[in-house]
Amino acid sequence: MRVLFVSWAWPTHFYPMVPLAWALRAAGHEVRVAAPPGLAAHVTAAGLPYAQVGRDLDAVARIRDYIPGRTAGPAGRGPRAVTLFAELAEAMADDLVAFARAWRPDLVVHEPTAYAGPLAAAASGARAVRMPWGADLMHRQATLEAEERALAPLFARFGLDSQESPDALGALTVDICPPAMQVPEESRPGPLDRLPMRYVPYNGAGRVPVPLPPAERRRPRVCVTWGTTVGRLDPSMVLAGEVAAALDALDAGIVVAVAGEQCPLLGELPARAKVLESVPLHCVLPHCDLVVAHGGAGTILTGLAHGLPQLVVPQLIDHTFNAQRFTATGAGLSLTRDEAHPQGLRAAVLALLDQPSYRKAAEEIRDDNARRPTPARVAEQLAVFAEGGRPC
């Protein structure tokens, strides 16, 4: 079986697909990742074959408009964002369709904002599979209606009809989000055929230092991390340094996990705070007791995969959505930017460390995640789907 993974140049949308791509490769299937040049280094660092398609657009400048308070009018993942995703698809479409028609994949796996994915599937006769990066933010009525309008002219350019393509809006969705955090069925616009998969953390490549094993620690250890997206959009929103300084008054170890290029954004840190530069988060968290972060889906799911309670300080629209879904699980707390002053941060961290219910909820989600089908099992089910069968 040939499987084509499609993403635009946003690493955090691509990373959740990596374990499934590995599993398919390990099972003997052919895998390619098609993306614009901006994703090339991330794909090859993951050890996957890369096919360059299209050109990069300055998505960062456009996404800055979605930061609350910057612009008037609608924000978030609704029609305005759909316009951006349609433009990104346009920039990939010609090369991607040509590649797909030449390579003839059996499946096209795409993250939900990579609209060129279902287009490539329809153009090459493959089945298309959605793969969200967390709770399914994109499966909303207004978004689906806008997607239908955006896909129609894109499909028509290649002599295709999106209405006649059964997979255009996702005949099958690989769901890596723990059920406790997923959008409830009653809140969705309609049924969606979901194939559950265990969330296997992949937070990029990097060097791993020799950490202190938990048995040698006398105090709880707090990991402070602010992902990579926020710093690209607005460096002033990277609060990791401020958080570490606020927590210095507590009897806790502090680890700051940060991408190397964003170290200058931390400012002056407490002397005892340990900075781990460009170390994949999934290699850091096994040695921590709590996470304080920005609310990115990858960070939240990685923390839950390790059974850790978390404090979330969201500042972007999707981070606020993630925080709402996360706190509903009982595994952590959320503070607004205004509430995240030193006293508020310390009080929330102490509550998370002192009250067993948060850890218990996080560990229950960790255990539930471990019981879900592995990427290897999902690879088997996708082979059935590619042949026209129904995964079970």
Coordinates of C-alpha atoms in Angstrom, one line a residue:
M1 CA 0.0 0.0 0.0
R2 CA 1.1 3.5 -0.8
V3 CA 0.3 6.2 1.8
L4 CA 0.7 10.0 1.1
F5 CA 0.8 12.3 4.2
V6 CA -0.1 15.9 3.4
S7 CA 0.5 19.0 5.6
W8 CA 1.3 22.6 5.0
A9 CA 4.3 24.1 6.6
W10 CA 3.1 24.2 10.3
P11 CA 5.2 21.6 12.3
T12 CA 2.7 21.2 15.1
H13 CA 0.1 20.0 12.7
F14 CA 2.6 17.5 11.1
Y15 CA 4.1 16.0 14.3
P16 CA 1.0 14.0 15.4
M17 CA 1.1 12.1 12.1
V18 CA 4.7 10.9 12.5
P19 CA 4.0 7.8 14.7
L20 CA 1.4 6.6 12.2
A21 CA 3.8 7.2 9.3
W22 CA 6.4 5.2 11.2
A23 CA 4.0 2.4 11.8
L24 CA 3.0 2.2 8.2
R25 CA 6.7 2.1 7.1
A26 CA 7.4 -0.6 9.7
A27 CA 4.5 -2.7 8.3
G28 CA 6.2 -2.6 4.9
H29 CA 4.0 0.1 3.3
E30 CA 5.4 2.9 1.1
V31 CA 5.1 6.4 2.7
R32 CA 5.7 9.9 1.4
V33 CA 5.2 13.2 3.1
A34 CA 4.2 16.0 0.7
A35 CA 4.5 19.5 2.0
P36 CA 5.9 23.0 1.0
P37 CA 9.6 23.8 1.5
G38 CA 9.1 25.2 5.0
L39 CA 8.3 21.7 6.4
A40 CA 11.2 19.9 4.7
A41 CA 13.7 19.9 7.6
H42 CA 11.0 18.7 10.1
V43 CA 10.0 15.8 7.8
T44 CA 13.5 14.6 7.1
A45 CA 14.4 15.0 10.8
A46 CA 11.6 12.5 11.5
G47 CA 13.2 10.1 9.1
L48 CA 10.5 10.2 6.5
P49 CA 10.7 10.5 2.8
Y50 CA 9.9 14.1 1.7
A51 CA 8.3 15.3 -1.5
Q52 CA 8.4 19.1 -2.0
V53 CA 5.2 20.5 -3.4
G54 CA 4.2 24.1 -4.0
R55 CA 5.6 27.2 -2.3
D56 CA 5.5 28.7 1.2
L57 CA 3.1 31.5 2.1
D58 CA 3.6 33.9 5.0
A59 CA 1.0 32.2 7.2
V60 CA 2.6 33.7 10.3
A61 CA 1.7 37.2 9.3
R62 CA -1.9 36.1 8.6
I63 CA -2.3 34.1 11.8
R64 CA -1.1 37.1 13.9
D65 CA -4.5 38.7 12.9
Y66 CA -6.2 36.0 15.0
I67 CA -4.5 37.1 18.2
P68 CA -7.3 38.5 20.5
G69 CA -7.4 42.3 20.6
R70 CA -5.3 42.8 17.4
T71 CA -8.1 43.1 14.9
A72 CA -11.9 43.6 14.9
G73 CA -14.3 41.1 13.5
P74 CA -14.5 37.3 13.6
A75 CA -11.5 35.3 14.7
G76 CA -10.6 31.7 15.3
R77 CA -11.0 28.7 13.0
G78 CA -14.1 29.9 11.3
P79 CA -14.5 31.3 7.7
R80 CA -11.7 33.8 8.0
A81 CA -9.2 31.1 8.8
V82 CA -10.7 28.9 6.1
T83 CA -9.8 31.5 3.6
L84 CA -6.1 31.2 4.7
F85 CA -6.3 27.4 4.5
A86 CA -7.7 27.6 1.0
E87 CA -4.9 29.9 -0.1
L88 CA -2.3 27.5 1.4
A89 CA -4.0 24.6 -0.6
E90 CA -3.9 26.7 -3.8
A91 CA -0.2 27.2 -3.3
M92 CA 0.3 23.4 -3.1
A93 CA -2.3 22.2 -5.5
D94 CA -0.6 22.0 -8.9
D95 CA 2.5 20.2 -7.6
L96 CA 0.6 18.0 -5.2
V97 CA -2.0 16.8 -7.8
A98 CA 0.8 16.1 -10.3
F99 CA 2.8 14.1 -7.7
A100 CA -0.3 12.2 -6.6
R101 CA -1.4 11.3 -10.1
A102 CA 2.2 10.1 -10.9
W103 CA 2.8 8.2 -7.6
R104 CA -0.8 6.8 -7.3
P105 CA -1.2 6.5 -3.5
D106 CA -3.9 4.2 -2.0
L107 CA -4.5 6.5 0.9
V108 CA -3.9 10.2 1.5
V109 CA -3.7 11.1 5.2
H110 CA -4.0 14.9 5.9
E111 CA -4.4 17.2 8.8
P112 CA -7.8 19.0 8.7
T113 CA -6.5 22.4 7.6
A114 CA -4.5 20.9 4.6
Y115 CA -7.3 21.1 2.1
A116 CA -5.0 20.0 -0.7
G117 CA -5.0 16.5 0.9
P118 CA -8.6 15.5 -0.1
L119 CA -8.0 17.2 -3.5
A120 CA -5.0 15.0 -4.1
A121 CA -6.9 12.0 -3.1
A122 CA -9.8 12.7 -5.5
A123 CA -7.4 13.5 -8.3
S124 CA -5.5 10.2 -7.9
G125 CA -8.4 7.9 -7.0
A126 CA -7.1 7.4 -3.4
R127 CA -9.1 7.3 -0.2
A128 CA -8.7 10.4 2.1
V129 CA -8.3 10.2 5.9
R130 CA -8.4 13.2 8.2
M131 CA -6.0 13.3 11.2
P132 CA -6.6 16.2 13.7
W133 CA -3.8 17.2 16.0
G134 CA -6.0 17.2 19.1
A135 CA -9.6 17.9 20.1
D136 CA -11.4 18.3 16.8
L137 CA -11.7 22.0 16.6
M138 CA -12.4 22.0 12.8
H139 CA -15.5 19.9 13.0
R140 CA -17.9 22.7 13.5
Q141 CA -21.0 23.6 11.4
A142 CA -19.8 27.1 10.3
T143 CA -16.3 25.7 9.4
L144 CA -17.7 22.7 7.5
E145 CA -20.0 25.0 5.4
A146 CA -17.1 27.4 4.7
E147 CA -14.9 24.4 3.7
E148 CA -17.4 23.2 1.2
R149 CA -17.5 26.6 -0.4
A150 CA -13.6 26.8 -0.4
L151 CA -13.1 23.3 -1.8
A152 CA -15.6 23.6 -4.7
P153 CA -13.5 25.9 -7.0
L154 CA -10.3 24.2 -6.0
F155 CA -11.7 20.8 -7.1
A156 CA -13.2 22.4 -10.3
R157 CA -9.7 23.6 -11.4
F158 CA -8.8 19.9 -11.9
G159 CA -12.1 18.8 -13.4
L160 CA -13.3 17.4 -10.1
D161 CA -16.5 17.9 -8.1
S162 CA -16.1 18.1 -4.4
Q163 CA -19.8 17.1 -3.9
E164 CA -19.1 13.8 -5.7
S165 CA -16.0 13.0 -3.7
P166 CA -17.0 10.9 -0.7
D167 CA -13.9 11.8 1.2
A168 CA -13.7 15.5 0.5
L169 CA -14.7 16.5 4.1
G170 CA -13.4 13.3 5.7
A171 CA -15.0 9.8 5.3
L172 CA -12.7 8.6 8.1
T173 CA -10.9 10.4 10.9
V174 CA -8.0 9.0 12.9
D175 CA -8.6 10.4 16.4
I176 CA -5.6 10.7 18.7
C177 CA -7.5 12.8 21.3
P178 CA -8.4 11.1 24.6
P179 CA -12.2 10.8 24.8
A180 CA -12.3 12.8 28.0
M181 CA -10.9 15.8 26.1
Q182 CA -12.6 15.3 22.8
V183 CA -15.6 17.5 21.7
P184 CA -18.8 15.8 22.9
E185 CA -20.9 14.1 20.3
E186 CA -23.9 16.3 21.1
S187 CA -21.8 19.4 20.3
R188 CA -20.8 18.2 16.8
P189 CA -22.7 19.2 13.6
G190 CA -23.1 15.5 12.6
P191 CA -21.7 12.0 12.9
L192 CA -18.1 11.4 11.9
D193 CA -16.6 8.0 11.4
R194 CA -13.7 8.0 13.9
L195 CA -10.8 5.5 14.2
P196 CA -9.3 5.9 17.6
M197 CA -5.5 5.7 18.0
R198 CA -3.2 6.0 21.0
Y199 CA -1.5 9.3 21.2
V200 CA 2.2 8.6 20.9
P201 CA 4.1 11.8 21.7
Y202 CA 6.4 13.1 19.0
N203 CA 7.6 16.7 19.7
G204 CA 10.3 16.9 17.1
A205 CA 13.9 15.7 16.9
G206 CA 16.7 16.8 19.3
R207 CA 19.5 15.9 21.6
V208 CA 18.6 14.3 24.9
P209 CA 20.7 15.1 28.0
V210 CA 21.1 12.7 30.8
P211 CA 18.3 13.7 33.1
L212 CA 18.0 13.2 36.9
P213 CA 15.9 10.1 37.5
P214 CA 12.8 10.7 39.6
A215 CA 14.1 8.5 42.5
E216 CA 16.9 11.0 43.1
R217 CA 14.7 14.0 43.5
R218 CA 13.5 15.3 46.9
R219 CA 11.2 18.0 45.6
P220 CA 8.5 18.1 42.9
R221 CA 9.8 19.2 39.5
V222 CA 7.8 21.6 37.4
C223 CA 8.3 21.8 33.6
V224 CA 7.7 25.3 32.1
T225 CA 7.3 25.3 28.3
W226 CA 5.7 27.7 25.8
G227 CA 5.9 25.6 22.6
T228 CA 7.2 27.0 19.4
T229 CA 4.2 28.7 17.8
V230 CA 3.6 31.6 20.2
G231 CA 7.2 32.9 19.9
R232 CA 6.9 33.0 16.1
L233 CA 3.7 35.0 16.3
D234 CA 4.5 37.4 19.1
P235 CA 7.6 37.1 21.3
S236 CA 6.0 39.2 24.0
M237 CA 3.5 36.4 24.5
V238 CA 6.2 33.9 25.6
L239 CA 5.7 33.9 29.3
A240 CA 8.0 31.0 30.2
G241 CA 10.6 33.2 31.8
E242 CA 8.1 35.2 33.8
V243 CA 6.5 31.9 35.0
A244 CA 9.8 30.4 36.0
A245 CA 10.7 33.6 38.0
A246 CA 7.3 33.5 39.7
L247 CA 7.7 29.8 40.7
D248 CA 11.2 30.4 42.1
A249 CA 9.7 31.1 45.5
L250 CA 8.2 27.6 45.8
D251 CA 10.0 24.6 47.1
A252 CA 10.1 22.9 43.7
G253 CA 12.6 22.2 40.9
I254 CA 12.1 24.2 37.7
V255 CA 12.9 22.9 34.3
V256 CA 12.4 25.3 31.3
A257 CA 12.0 23.4 28.0
V258 CA 12.5 25.8 25.1
A259 CA 13.5 25.7 21.4
G260 CA 17.0 26.9 21.0
E261 CA 16.1 29.9 18.8
Q262 CA 13.7 31.1 21.5
C263 CA 16.2 31.1 24.4
P264 CA 16.7 34.9 24.2
L265 CA 12.9 35.3 24.8
L266 CA 13.2 33.9 28.3
G267 CA 15.0 36.9 29.9
E268 CA 16.8 36.6 33.2
L269 CA 15.9 33.3 34.9
P270 CA 16.3 32.2 38.5
A271 CA 19.7 30.7 39.1
R272 CA 18.3 27.3 40.0
A273 CA 16.1 27.0 36.9
K274 CA 17.5 24.4 34.5
V275 CA 17.1 25.2 30.8
L276 CA 16.7 22.3 28.4
E277 CA 17.3 23.7 25.0
S278 CA 15.7 21.9 22.0
V279 CA 15.1 18.7 23.9
P280 CA 11.9 17.0 22.7
L281 CA 9.2 17.4 25.4
H282 CA 8.4 13.7 25.5
C283 CA 11.9 13.2 26.7
V284 CA 11.6 15.8 29.5
L285 CA 8.2 15.1 31.0
P286 CA 8.9 11.6 32.4
H287 CA 11.1 13.3 34.9
C288 CA 8.6 16.0 36.0
D289 CA 5.5 16.2 38.2
L290 CA 3.7 19.2 36.6
V291 CA 3.5 21.2 33.4
V292 CA 2.9 24.9 33.1
A293 CA 2.4 25.9 29.5
H294 CA 0.5 27.8 26.8
G295 CA -2.2 25.4 25.8
G296 CA -0.9 23.9 22.6
A297 CA -2.5 20.6 21.7
G298 CA 0.8 18.8 21.5
T299 CA 1.9 20.0 24.9
I300 CA -1.4 19.1 26.6
L301 CA -1.6 15.7 25.0
T302 CA 2.1 14.9 25.7
G303 CA 1.5 15.8 29.4
L304 CA -1.6 13.7 29.6
A305 CA 0.3 10.7 28.0
H306 CA 2.6 10.9 31.0
G307 CA -0.2 11.3 33.5
L308 CA 0.8 14.9 34.6
P309 CA -1.5 17.6 35.8
Q310 CA -1.1 20.9 34.0
L311 CA -1.6 24.6 34.4
V312 CA -2.5 26.3 31.1
V313 CA -2.3 30.0 30.3
P314 CA -3.8 30.3 26.8
Q315 CA -3.5 33.4 24.7
L316 CA -4.5 32.3 21.2
I317 CA -8.0 31.3 20.1
D318 CA -7.2 27.6 19.6
H319 CA -5.2 27.5 22.8
T320 CA -8.3 28.8 24.6
F321 CA -10.4 26.0 23.0
N322 CA -7.8 23.4 24.1
A323 CA -7.8 24.8 27.6
Q324 CA -11.5 24.5 27.9
R325 CA -11.5 20.9 26.7
F326 CA -8.6 20.1 28.9
T327 CA -9.9 21.6 32.2
A328 CA -13.2 19.8 31.6
T329 CA -11.2 16.5 32.2
G330 CA -10.4 17.6 35.8
A331 CA -6.6 17.1 35.1
G332 CA -5.6 20.7 35.5
L333 CA -6.4 24.4 35.7
S334 CA -6.4 27.4 33.4
L335 CA -5.6 31.0 34.0
T336 CA -6.2 34.0 31.8
R337 CA -3.3 36.3 31.0
D338 CA -4.5 38.8 33.6
E339 CA -4.8 36.0 36.3
A340 CA -1.3 34.7 35.6
H341 CA 0.4 37.1 37.9
P342 CA 3.1 35.7 40.3
Q343 CA 0.6 35.1 43.1
G344 CA -1.9 33.5 40.8
L345 CA 0.7 31.2 39.3
R346 CA 2.0 30.1 42.6
A347 CA -1.4 29.4 44.0
A348 CA -2.5 27.4 41.0
V349 CA 0.8 25.4 41.0
L350 CA 0.4 24.6 44.7
A351 CA -3.2 23.5 44.2
L352 CA -2.2 21.2 41.4
L353 CA 0.7 19.7 43.5
D354 CA -1.3 19.4 46.7
Q355 CA -4.7 18.1 45.6
P356 CA -4.5 14.5 44.4
S357 CA -7.6 14.8 42.2
Y358 CA -5.8 16.5 39.4
R359 CA -3.1 13.9 39.2
K360 CA -5.7 11.1 39.5
A361 CA -7.6 12.5 36.6
A362 CA -4.4 12.9 34.5
E363 CA -3.3 9.3 35.3
E364 CA -6.7 7.9 34.4
I365 CA -6.4 9.6 31.0
R366 CA -2.9 8.3 30.6
D367 CA -4.1 4.8 31.3
D368 CA -7.0 5.2 28.9
N369 CA -4.7 6.4 26.2
A370 CA -2.5 3.3 26.7
R371 CA -5.5 1.1 26.1
R372 CA -6.3 2.7 22.8
P373 CA -5.2 1.0 19.5
T374 CA -1.5 1.5 18.7
P375 CA -0.4 3.1 15.5
A376 CA 0.6 -0.4 14.3
R377 CA -3.0 -1.6 14.8
V378 CA -4.4 1.5 13.1
A379 CA -2.0 0.9 10.1
E380 CA -3.7 -2.5 9.7
Q381 CA -7.1 -0.9 9.8
L382 CA -6.2 1.7 7.3
A383 CA -5.1 -1.1 4.9
V384 CA -8.7 -2.4 5.2
F385 CA -10.1 1.0 4.5
A386 CA -7.9 1.5 1.5
E387 CA -9.4 -1.7 0.0
G388 CA -12.9 -0.5 0.5
G389 CA -13.6 -2.2 3.8
R390 CA -14.7 -0.7 7.0
P391 CA -12.2 -0.5 9.9
C392 CA -13.3 -2.0 13.1

